Short mmCIF file of C-alpha atoms in Angstrom, two decimals:
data_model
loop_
_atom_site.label_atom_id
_atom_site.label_comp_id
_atom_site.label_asym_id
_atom_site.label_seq_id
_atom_site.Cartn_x
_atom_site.Cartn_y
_atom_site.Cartn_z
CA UNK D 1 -0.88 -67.62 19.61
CA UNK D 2 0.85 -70.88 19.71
CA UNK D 3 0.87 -72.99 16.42
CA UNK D 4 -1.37 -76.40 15.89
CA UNK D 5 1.15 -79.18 15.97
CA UNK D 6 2.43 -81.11 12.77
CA UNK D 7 0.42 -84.01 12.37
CA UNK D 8 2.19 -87.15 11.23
CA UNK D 9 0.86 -90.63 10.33
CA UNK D 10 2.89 -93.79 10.62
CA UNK D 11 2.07 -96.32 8.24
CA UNK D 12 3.81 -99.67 9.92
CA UNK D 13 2.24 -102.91 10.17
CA UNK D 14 4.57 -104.14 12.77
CA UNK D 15 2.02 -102.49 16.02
CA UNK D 16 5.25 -102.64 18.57
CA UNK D 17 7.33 -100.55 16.03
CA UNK D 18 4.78 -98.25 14.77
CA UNK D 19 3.99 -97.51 18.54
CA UNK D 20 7.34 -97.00 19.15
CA UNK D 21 7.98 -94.71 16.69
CA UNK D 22 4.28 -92.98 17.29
CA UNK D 23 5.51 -92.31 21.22
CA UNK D 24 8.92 -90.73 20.03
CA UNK D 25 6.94 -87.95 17.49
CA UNK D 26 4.57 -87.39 20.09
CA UNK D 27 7.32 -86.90 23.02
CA UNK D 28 8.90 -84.23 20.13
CA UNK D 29 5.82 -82.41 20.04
CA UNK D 30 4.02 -83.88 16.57
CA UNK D 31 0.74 -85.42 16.85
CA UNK D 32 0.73 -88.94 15.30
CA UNK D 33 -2.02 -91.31 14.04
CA UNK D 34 -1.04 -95.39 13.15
CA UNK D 35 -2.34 -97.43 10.11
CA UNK D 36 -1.42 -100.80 9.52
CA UNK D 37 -2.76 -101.21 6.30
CA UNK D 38 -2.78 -99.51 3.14
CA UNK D 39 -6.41 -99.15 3.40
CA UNK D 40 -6.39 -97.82 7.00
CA UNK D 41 -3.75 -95.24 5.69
CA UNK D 42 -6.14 -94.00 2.59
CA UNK D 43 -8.86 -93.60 4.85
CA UNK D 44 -6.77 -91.58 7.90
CA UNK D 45 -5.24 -89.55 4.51
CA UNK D 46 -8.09 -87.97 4.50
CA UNK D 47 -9.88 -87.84 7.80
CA UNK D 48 -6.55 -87.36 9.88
CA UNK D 49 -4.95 -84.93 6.94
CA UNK D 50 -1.56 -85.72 7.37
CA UNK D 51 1.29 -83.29 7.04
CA UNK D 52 3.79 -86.39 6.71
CA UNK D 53 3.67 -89.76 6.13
CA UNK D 54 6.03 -92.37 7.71
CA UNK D 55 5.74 -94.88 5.16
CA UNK D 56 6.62 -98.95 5.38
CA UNK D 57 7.00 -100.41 1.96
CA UNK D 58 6.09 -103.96 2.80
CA UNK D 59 2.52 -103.82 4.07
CA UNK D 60 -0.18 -106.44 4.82
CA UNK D 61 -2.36 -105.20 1.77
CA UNK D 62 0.13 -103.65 -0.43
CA UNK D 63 3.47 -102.19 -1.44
CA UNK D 64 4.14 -98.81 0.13
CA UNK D 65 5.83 -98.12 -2.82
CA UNK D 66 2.73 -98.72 -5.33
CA UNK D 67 0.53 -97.00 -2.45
CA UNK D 68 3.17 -93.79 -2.47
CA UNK D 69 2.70 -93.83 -6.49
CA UNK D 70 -1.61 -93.68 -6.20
CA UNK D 71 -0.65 -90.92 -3.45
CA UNK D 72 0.65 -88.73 -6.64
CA UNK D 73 -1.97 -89.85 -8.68
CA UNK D 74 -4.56 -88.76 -6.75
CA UNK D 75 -2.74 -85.30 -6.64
CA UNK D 76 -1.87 -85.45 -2.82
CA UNK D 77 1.77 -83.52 -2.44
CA UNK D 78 2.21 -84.31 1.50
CA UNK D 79 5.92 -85.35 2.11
CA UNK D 80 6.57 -89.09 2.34
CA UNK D 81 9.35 -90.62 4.18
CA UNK D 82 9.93 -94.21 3.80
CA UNK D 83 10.89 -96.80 6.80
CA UNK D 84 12.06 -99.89 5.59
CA UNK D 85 14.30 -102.66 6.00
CA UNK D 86 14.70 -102.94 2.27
CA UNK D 87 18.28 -101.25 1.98
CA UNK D 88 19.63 -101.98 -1.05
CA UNK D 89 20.29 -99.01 -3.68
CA UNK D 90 17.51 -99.82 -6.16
CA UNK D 91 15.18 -99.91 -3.54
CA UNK D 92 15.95 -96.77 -2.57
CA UNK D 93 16.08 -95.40 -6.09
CA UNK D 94 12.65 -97.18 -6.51
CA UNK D 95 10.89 -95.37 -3.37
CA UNK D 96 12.21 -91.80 -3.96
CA UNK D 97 11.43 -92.35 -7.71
CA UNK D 98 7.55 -93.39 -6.48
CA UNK D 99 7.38 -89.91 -5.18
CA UNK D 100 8.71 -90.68 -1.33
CA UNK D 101 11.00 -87.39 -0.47
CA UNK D 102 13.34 -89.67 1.98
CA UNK D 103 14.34 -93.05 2.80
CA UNK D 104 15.58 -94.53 5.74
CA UNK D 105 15.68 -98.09 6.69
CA UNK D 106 15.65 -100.60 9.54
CA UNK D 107 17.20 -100.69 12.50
CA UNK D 108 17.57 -97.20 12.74
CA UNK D 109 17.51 -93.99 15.38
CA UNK D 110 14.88 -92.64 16.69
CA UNK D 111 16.81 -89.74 17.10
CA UNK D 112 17.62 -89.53 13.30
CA UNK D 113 14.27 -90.48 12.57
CA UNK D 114 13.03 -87.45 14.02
CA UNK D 115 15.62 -85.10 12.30
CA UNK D 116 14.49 -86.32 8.96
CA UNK D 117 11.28 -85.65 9.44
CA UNK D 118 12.43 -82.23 10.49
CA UNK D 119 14.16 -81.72 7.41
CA UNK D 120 11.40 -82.82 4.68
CA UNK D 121 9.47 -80.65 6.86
CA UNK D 122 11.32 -77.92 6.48
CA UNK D 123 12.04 -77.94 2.30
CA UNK D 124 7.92 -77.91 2.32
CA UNK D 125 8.32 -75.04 4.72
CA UNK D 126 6.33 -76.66 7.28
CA UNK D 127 8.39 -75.60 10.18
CA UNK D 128 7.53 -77.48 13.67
CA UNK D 129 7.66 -75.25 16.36
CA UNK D 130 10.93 -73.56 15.52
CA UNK D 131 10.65 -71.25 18.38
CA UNK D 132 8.98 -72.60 21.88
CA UNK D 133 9.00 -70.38 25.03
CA UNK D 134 7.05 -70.04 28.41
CA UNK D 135 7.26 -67.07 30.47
CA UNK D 136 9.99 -64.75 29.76
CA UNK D 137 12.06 -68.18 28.76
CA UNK D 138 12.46 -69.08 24.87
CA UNK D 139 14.70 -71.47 22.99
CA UNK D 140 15.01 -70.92 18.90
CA UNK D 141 16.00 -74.03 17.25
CA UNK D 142 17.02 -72.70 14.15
CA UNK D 143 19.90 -70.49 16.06
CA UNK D 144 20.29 -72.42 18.64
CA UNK D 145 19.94 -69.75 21.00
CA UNK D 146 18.14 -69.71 24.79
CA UNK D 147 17.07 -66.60 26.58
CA UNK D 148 16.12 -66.39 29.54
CA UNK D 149 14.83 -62.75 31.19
CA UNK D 150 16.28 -61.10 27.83
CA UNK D 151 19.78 -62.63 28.56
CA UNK D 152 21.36 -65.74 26.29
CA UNK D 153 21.95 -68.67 28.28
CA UNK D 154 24.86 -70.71 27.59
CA UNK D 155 23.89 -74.46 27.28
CA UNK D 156 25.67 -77.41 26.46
CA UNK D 157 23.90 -79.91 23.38
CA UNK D 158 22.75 -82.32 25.93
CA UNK D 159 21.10 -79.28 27.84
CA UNK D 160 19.94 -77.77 25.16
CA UNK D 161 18.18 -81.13 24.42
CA UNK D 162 16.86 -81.60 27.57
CA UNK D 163 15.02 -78.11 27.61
CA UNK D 164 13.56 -78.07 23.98
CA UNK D 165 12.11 -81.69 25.94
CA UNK D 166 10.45 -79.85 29.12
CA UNK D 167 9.11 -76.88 26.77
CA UNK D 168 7.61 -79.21 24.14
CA UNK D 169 5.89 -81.30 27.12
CA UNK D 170 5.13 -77.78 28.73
CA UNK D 171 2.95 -78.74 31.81
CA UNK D 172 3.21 -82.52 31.47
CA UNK D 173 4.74 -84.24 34.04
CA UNK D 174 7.75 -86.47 32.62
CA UNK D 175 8.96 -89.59 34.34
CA UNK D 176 12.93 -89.43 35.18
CA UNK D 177 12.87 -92.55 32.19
CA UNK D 178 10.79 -90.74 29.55
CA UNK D 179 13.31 -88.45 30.43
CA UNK D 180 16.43 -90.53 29.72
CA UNK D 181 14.64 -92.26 26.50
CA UNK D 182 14.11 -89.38 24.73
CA UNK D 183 17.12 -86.90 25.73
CA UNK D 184 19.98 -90.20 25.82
CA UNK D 185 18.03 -92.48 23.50
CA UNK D 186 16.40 -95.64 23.96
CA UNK D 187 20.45 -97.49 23.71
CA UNK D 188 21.59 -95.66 26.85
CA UNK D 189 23.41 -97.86 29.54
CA UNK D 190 23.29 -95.17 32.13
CA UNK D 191 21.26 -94.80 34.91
CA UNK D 192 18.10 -92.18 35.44
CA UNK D 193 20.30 -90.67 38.09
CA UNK D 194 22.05 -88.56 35.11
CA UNK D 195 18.54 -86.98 34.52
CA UNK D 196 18.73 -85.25 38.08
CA UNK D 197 22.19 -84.01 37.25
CA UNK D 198 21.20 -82.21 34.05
CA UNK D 199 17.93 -80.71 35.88
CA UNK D 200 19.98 -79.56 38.06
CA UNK D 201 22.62 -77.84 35.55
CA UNK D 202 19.66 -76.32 33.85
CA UNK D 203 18.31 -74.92 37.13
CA UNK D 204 20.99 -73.40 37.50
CA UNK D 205 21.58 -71.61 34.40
CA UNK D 206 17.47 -70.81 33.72
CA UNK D 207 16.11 -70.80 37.14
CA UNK D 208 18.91 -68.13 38.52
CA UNK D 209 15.81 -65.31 38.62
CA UNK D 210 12.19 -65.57 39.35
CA UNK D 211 9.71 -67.31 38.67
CA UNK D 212 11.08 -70.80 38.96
CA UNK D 213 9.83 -72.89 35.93
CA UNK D 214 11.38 -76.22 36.41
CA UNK D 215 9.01 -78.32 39.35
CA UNK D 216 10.18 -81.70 41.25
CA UNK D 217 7.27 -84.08 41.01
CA UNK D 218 8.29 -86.12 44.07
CA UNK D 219 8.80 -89.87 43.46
CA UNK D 220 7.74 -89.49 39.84
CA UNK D 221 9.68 -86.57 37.39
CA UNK D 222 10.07 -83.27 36.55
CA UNK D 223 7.64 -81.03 35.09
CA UNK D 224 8.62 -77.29 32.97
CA UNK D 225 5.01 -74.70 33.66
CA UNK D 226 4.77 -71.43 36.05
CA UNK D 227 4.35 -72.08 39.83
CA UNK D 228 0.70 -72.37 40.48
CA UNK D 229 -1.14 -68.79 40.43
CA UNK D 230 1.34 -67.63 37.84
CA UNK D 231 -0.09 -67.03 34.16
#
């Protein structure tokens, strides 16, 4: 039985950025709600039930900060991470002092972004989908280890990458540029062709037996599920 995902809520008042961010937790397999408010946040605290909150300090309504501190008030232990563009030390002292358990600020990677959340997941021993597999195919984060038919696969970091991607989408077709957002970051001068040369490295090394799992969606992507008939 397959776990429910981590839910996350993004607290950003800036819609383009909170999207932004939403679309990156949801590619890495978290489900994601967006307030832009302090209000809207209480309110999706409760009805959405958070397991993390990605936290802005400067909101519309209020401090993030003074909205983190009625957060322990009120009793509620769910890990906080703070986004901000506030990045001097007493600001940081301040937020992690209000009860936030990390702090990153603005610009920043999406890629790290995700890893913290990761880790604060992880010291409240919510663990995210540490092991995800299809078929006789699994990949185990924590020791960075793929199997495939029994057998460990040798994979390179970009590989590995690209198949924790495919299994956490798991029957969703992905674009050749959702692709190349998520796996080489949204900063990435290359060209989508690279995609096509890593699905083809990974075919290689995971598809070398039967039953193929990664599909050619022509003129669109790729897609990671059994043939059709398969279960």
């Amino acid at each position: 039985m397959s776990r429910p995902p981590i839910r996350v809520l993004v607290v950003e008042d800036e819609r383009y950025l909170a999207d932004l961010v939403s679309m990156a937790l949801r590619y890495d397999g978290f489900e994601t709600a967006v307030a832009g408010t302090g209000r809207q946040a209480r309110a999706l605290t409760t009805s959405f039930a958070p397991d993390l909150i990605i936290l802005d300090v400067m909101l519309p309504d209020t401090s993030g900060v003074d909205w983190c501190r009625a957060l322990r008030r009120d009793g509620r232990d769910v890990p906080v991470v703070f986004l901000t563009a506030k990045d001097a030390t007493e600001d940081k002292i301040t937020g992690l002092t209000a009860g936030g358990d990390d702090y990153l600020t603005k610009p920043f990677s999406l890629a790290e972004l995700t890893v913290r959340v990761r880790t604060v997941l992880r010291r409240g021993r919510i663990h995210a989908a540490d092991t995800l597999s299809l078929a006789d195919l699994e990949l185990d984060e924590d020791a960075y280890l793929v199997r495939r038919h029994g057998e460990v696969v040798d994979l390179t970091p970009t590989e590995f990458k690209l198949l924790r991607y495919l299994l956490v989408n798991a029957g969703r077709v992905l674009t050749k540029q959702q692709i190349l957002d998520h796996v080489w970051q949204y900063d990435f001068n290359g060209d989508a062709a690279v995609v096509q040369t890593y699905i083809s490295y990974l075919r290689r090394k995971i598809d070398r037996h039967e039953p193929q799992l990664i599909h050619t969606v022509p003129r669109i992507g790729y897609v990671l599920r059994l043939p059709h008939g398969r279960s």
